[in-house]
XYZ file of C-alpha atoms in Angstrom:
335
model
C -11.865 6.508 -6.421
C -10.356 6.517 -9.882
C -6.560 6.519 -10.189
C -4.626 7.072 -13.400
C -1.115 5.666 -12.851
C 1.746 5.862 -15.300
C 4.297 3.067 -15.108
C 2.073 0.239 -13.841
C 4.309 -2.422 -15.416
C 7.200 -0.959 -13.434
C 8.300 -1.897 -9.940
C 6.646 0.854 -7.901
C 3.676 1.364 -10.215
C 2.798 -2.325 -10.037
C 2.809 -2.356 -6.228
C 0.817 0.870 -5.942
C -1.773 -0.260 -8.491
C -2.171 -3.633 -6.796
C -2.677 -2.015 -3.392
C -5.331 0.375 -4.732
C -7.122 -2.387 -6.622
C -7.178 -4.527 -3.480
C -8.799 -1.594 -1.687
C -11.566 -1.450 -4.290
C -10.439 1.539 -6.349
C -10.403 1.703 -10.145
C -7.009 1.978 -11.833
C -6.137 2.915 -15.391
C -2.534 1.925 -15.969
C -0.347 3.496 -18.650
C 2.997 1.926 -19.578
C 5.341 1.927 -22.552
C 6.779 -1.562 -21.868
C 10.219 -0.305 -22.882
C 13.065 -2.862 -23.052
C 15.329 -1.077 -20.528
C 15.113 -4.358 -18.614
C 13.340 -7.720 -18.892
C 9.977 -7.529 -20.631
C 9.142 -10.913 -19.090
C 9.220 -9.280 -15.666
C 7.029 -6.399 -16.823
C 4.580 -8.792 -18.475
C 4.376 -10.849 -15.262
C 3.533 -7.714 -13.270
C 0.870 -6.763 -15.828
C -0.606 -10.261 -15.643
C -0.941 -9.899 -11.873
C -2.853 -6.648 -12.247
C -5.036 -8.033 -15.041
C -6.660 -10.378 -12.515
C -8.545 -7.385 -11.123
C -11.648 -6.458 -13.149
C -11.257 -2.800 -12.129
C -7.838 -2.533 -13.819
C -7.581 -1.174 -17.350
C -4.174 -1.175 -19.074
C -3.077 1.148 -21.862
C 0.198 0.603 -23.692
C 1.877 3.781 -24.906
C 4.744 6.180 -24.504
C 4.605 9.328 -22.392
C 5.655 11.306 -25.457
C 2.353 10.353 -27.142
C 0.247 13.243 -25.885
C -2.749 12.336 -28.044
C -2.974 8.846 -26.516
C -2.580 10.249 -23.003
C -5.389 12.723 -23.625
C -7.668 10.079 -25.098
C -7.042 7.777 -22.119
C -7.749 10.498 -19.578
C -10.838 11.849 -21.317
C -12.335 8.375 -21.219
C -11.440 7.627 -17.625
C -11.812 10.961 -15.792
C -9.513 10.162 -12.830
C -9.706 11.693 -9.380
C -5.952 11.280 -8.812
C -3.079 11.052 -11.291
C 0.125 9.371 -10.065
C 3.035 9.840 -12.462
C 5.607 7.119 -11.823
C 6.728 6.268 -15.359
C 10.196 7.526 -16.215
C 13.474 6.518 -17.712
C 15.131 5.245 -14.561
C 18.726 4.461 -13.682
C 21.552 6.761 -12.685
C 24.296 5.010 -14.674
C 22.255 4.533 -17.863
C 21.819 8.311 -18.042
C 25.537 8.530 -18.836
C 25.048 6.260 -21.856
C 21.736 7.471 -23.247
C 20.779 10.924 -21.931
C 18.245 11.476 -24.713
C 16.008 8.749 -23.256
C 15.772 10.886 -20.109
C 15.051 14.014 -22.109
C 12.204 12.311 -23.975
C 10.591 10.508 -21.046
C 11.366 12.581 -17.979
C 11.053 16.040 -19.516
C 8.835 15.836 -22.608
C 6.747 13.013 -21.155
C 6.357 14.741 -17.799
C 5.352 17.975 -19.534
C 2.610 16.029 -21.316
C 1.424 14.770 -17.919
C 1.307 18.355 -16.608
C -0.692 19.432 -19.635
C -3.306 16.719 -19.321
C -3.579 17.238 -15.550
C -4.313 20.910 -16.248
C -6.693 20.193 -19.118
C -8.740 17.552 -17.313
C -8.608 19.094 -13.849
C -7.450 16.094 -11.816
C -8.025 16.463 -8.093
C -4.448 15.668 -7.104
C -1.353 15.295 -9.265
C 1.394 13.172 -7.687
C 4.877 12.968 -9.185
C 7.763 10.582 -8.507
C 11.069 12.361 -8.001
C 14.272 11.039 -6.448
C 16.806 11.500 -3.685
C 19.349 11.935 -6.487
C 18.315 15.594 -6.736
C 20.257 16.226 -3.518
C 23.509 15.352 -5.302
C 26.475 15.107 -2.952
C 24.776 17.242 -0.308
C 27.201 17.327 2.652
C 24.429 18.091 5.165
C 22.570 15.104 6.598
C 19.873 14.126 6.884
C 18.648 15.446 3.519
C 15.785 17.861 4.171
C 13.295 18.929 1.529
C 14.191 22.548 2.286
C 17.887 21.928 1.442
C 19.301 23.412 -1.724
C 19.089 20.799 -4.491
C 20.569 22.629 -7.473
C 23.765 20.634 -8.080
C 22.682 17.309 -9.663
C 25.509 14.899 -10.487
C 23.747 13.091 -13.349
C 21.357 13.955 -16.140
C 18.847 11.597 -14.504
C 18.851 13.741 -11.360
C 18.725 16.914 -13.431
C 15.697 15.647 -15.363
C 13.839 14.871 -12.130
C 14.613 18.262 -10.581
C 13.483 19.915 -13.819
C 10.195 17.999 -13.577
C 9.671 19.316 -10.035
C 10.280 22.888 -11.154
C 7.988 22.568 -14.181
C 5.269 21.123 -11.958
C 5.589 24.039 -9.550
C 4.948 26.478 -12.381
C 1.779 24.588 -13.371
C 0.579 24.487 -9.775
C 1.019 28.266 -9.642
C -0.478 29.053 -13.052
C -3.348 26.556 -13.123
C -3.886 25.714 -9.424
C -3.350 21.977 -9.937
C -2.799 20.482 -6.432
C 0.583 18.775 -6.792
C 2.739 16.622 -4.519
C 6.206 15.532 -5.648
C 7.798 12.792 -3.579
C 11.513 12.009 -3.460
C 12.243 8.279 -3.237
C 15.213 6.810 -1.369
C 16.602 3.494 -2.731
C 13.391 1.511 -2.973
C 13.707 -2.296 -2.877
C 11.562 -5.392 -2.442
C 9.761 -8.182 -4.339
C 9.176 -7.534 -8.053
C 12.086 -5.069 -8.004
C 14.185 -3.895 -10.941
C 16.991 -6.121 -12.272
C 19.371 -3.141 -12.534
C 19.186 -2.476 -8.780
C 21.881 -3.769 -6.432
C 19.743 -6.226 -4.452
C 18.445 -7.971 -7.571
C 21.907 -8.092 -9.150
C 23.613 -9.354 -5.992
C 21.110 -12.122 -5.261
C 21.052 -13.320 -8.868
C 24.855 -13.337 -9.073
C 25.227 -15.228 -5.790
C 22.745 -17.915 -6.841
C 24.689 -18.334 -10.081
C 28.040 -18.376 -8.212
C 29.266 -15.211 -9.920
C 31.070 -12.307 -8.297
C 29.213 -9.185 -7.199
C 30.529 -5.710 -7.989
C 30.778 -3.525 -4.881
C 31.328 0.099 -5.878
C 32.971 2.774 -3.787
C 34.996 0.008 -2.110
C 31.855 -0.594 -0.026
C 32.144 2.748 1.765
C 28.871 4.152 0.430
C 25.603 4.143 2.398
C 21.975 4.269 1.334
C 18.662 4.979 3.054
C 16.875 1.815 1.909
C 13.068 1.997 1.655
C 10.987 -1.175 1.518
C 8.346 -1.133 -1.206
C 5.309 -1.714 1.064
C 6.328 1.250 3.226
C 6.702 3.411 0.136
C 3.230 2.483 -1.085
C 1.801 3.253 2.370
C 3.279 6.743 2.129
C 2.013 7.408 -1.396
C -1.512 6.314 -0.467
C -1.406 8.438 2.695
C -0.170 11.501 0.784
C -2.778 11.051 -1.945
C -5.415 12.074 0.620
C -3.519 15.219 1.675
C -3.906 18.035 -0.819
C -1.152 20.637 -0.387
C -2.673 23.729 1.196
C -2.387 26.225 4.025
C -4.704 24.148 6.215
C -1.989 21.493 6.548
C 1.186 23.580 6.429
C 3.871 22.183 8.761
C 5.906 24.897 10.508
C 9.669 25.030 9.828
C 10.035 21.879 7.694
C 7.356 22.298 5.023
C 8.046 22.878 1.335
C 4.494 24.071 0.681
C 4.851 26.816 -1.902
C 3.625 30.333 -1.218
C 2.814 30.595 -4.932
C 0.528 27.607 -5.466
C -0.719 24.237 -4.146
C 2.638 22.479 -4.481
C 4.729 20.439 -2.033
C 7.826 18.213 -2.113
C 8.047 15.323 0.384
C 10.839 12.834 1.104
C 9.755 9.205 1.358
C 12.497 7.560 3.380
C 12.919 6.232 6.883
C 16.028 8.168 7.869
C 17.988 5.010 8.750
C 20.827 4.606 6.232
C 22.848 1.397 6.042
C 26.371 0.921 4.769
C 26.820 -0.963 1.518
C 28.896 -3.649 3.257
C 26.185 -4.053 5.912
C 23.746 -4.510 3.038
C 25.939 -7.196 1.450
C 26.397 -8.978 4.778
C 22.624 -9.003 5.287
C 22.174 -10.711 1.913
C 24.927 -13.226 2.735
C 23.348 -14.048 6.077
C 19.906 -14.618 4.559
C 21.235 -16.685 1.656
C 23.528 -18.662 3.915
C 26.611 -18.224 1.751
C 29.380 -15.661 1.274
C 29.476 -13.450 -1.775
C 32.494 -13.324 -4.054
C 33.072 -9.590 -3.784
C 34.797 -7.540 -6.461
C 35.660 -4.197 -4.873
C 35.563 -1.304 -7.337
C 35.985 2.481 -7.138
C 32.969 4.767 -7.069
C 31.401 5.245 -10.481
C 30.874 8.588 -12.155
C 27.607 10.128 -10.935
C 27.422 8.055 -7.736
C 26.882 9.841 -4.436
C 28.612 8.705 -1.244
C 25.411 8.507 0.790
C 21.705 9.171 0.932
C 19.962 9.966 4.191
C 16.340 11.137 4.324
C 14.808 13.403 6.875
C 11.326 11.905 7.384
C 10.108 14.835 9.525
C 7.711 16.310 6.964
C 6.322 12.893 5.993
C 5.675 12.027 9.652
C 4.058 15.422 10.327
C 1.694 14.960 7.387
C 0.867 11.247 7.613
C 1.766 10.187 11.148
C 4.226 7.507 10.052
C 7.396 6.762 8.094
C 9.048 3.692 6.505
C 10.002 1.283 9.300
C 10.678 -2.139 7.714
C 14.177 -3.205 8.725
C 16.712 -4.311 6.141
C 16.792 -7.921 7.323
C 13.035 -8.326 6.905
C 12.934 -6.562 3.546
C 15.868 -8.424 2.023
C 14.446 -11.745 3.241
C 11.147 -10.987 1.490
C 12.957 -10.186 -1.753
C 15.119 -13.309 -1.655
C 12.078 -15.525 -1.078
C 10.210 -13.842 -3.935
C 13.168 -14.229 -6.281
C 13.623 -17.913 -5.449
C 9.913 -18.477 -6.129
C 9.794 -16.562 -9.422
C 13.263 -16.578 -10.999
C 12.389 -19.190 -13.642
C 9.427 -17.090 -14.813
C 11.282 -13.787 -15.178
C 14.959 -14.436 -16.010
């Protein structure tokens, strides 16, 4: 099949593209190579994908609708996976306009080209951040998610709502998936695991927010990719409606699905896992919770399991060990 993936130089886009290329699919990758974090890391991911003859990269910004249209018209994809976005909860407090441009204007451009070129399945990356400080756990897709705590979360919820309108108006089969703290090799330098491991190797202190009392539903990258690939084959429709837990819209072929294992870990447990694997204690700097942070994330995987038959299962020890080994092998190429 032909996949058009935005954000292939990013963490998740790189892993998804590589998996699909290994399976023999064609991938057209679209990425803006923005300097939000290390371009060396993004270039290294791109170089890995370039080894596959069935990979075609395009460099451009989501706001460039003309380039997006030209790329799609040429390629004619079966499935469009929109992963590119301005990421980062805390950065949205510093530069909200970047989120407006990429996550709203850019995502609208994706909706327009999906409608114009009639892709078979539009898949959109959303986030667990849309649940805000939801007091009910686990977070279910049917929960109210109208009180975002950051502009990042608001931009992702807005994308979901815009996509629903296009699914209704133009019958574009659309699946939006909400990610829960994704981690693993080739991860982002602004994420806690990357920052903690790097700081510990360099004998610097690590910053532990919320005095370590927060918890997160960590999702290993290979499990996430499994779920995206599984869901790509399941077009939202009445023939696969799941009683009681489904978000399948009554107004169009649209569904929201959590991708998380439903096994949250405390932040201090996370730090202790890293310490155990690295064989050294961290110099911890305990700090209060930052503006926009949520105390916990906790996915209900019920809908994902009903649709695909599985959920993320990699335990934290195994996943952190894989990241640490990757970082030790590649740090001199990407730092």
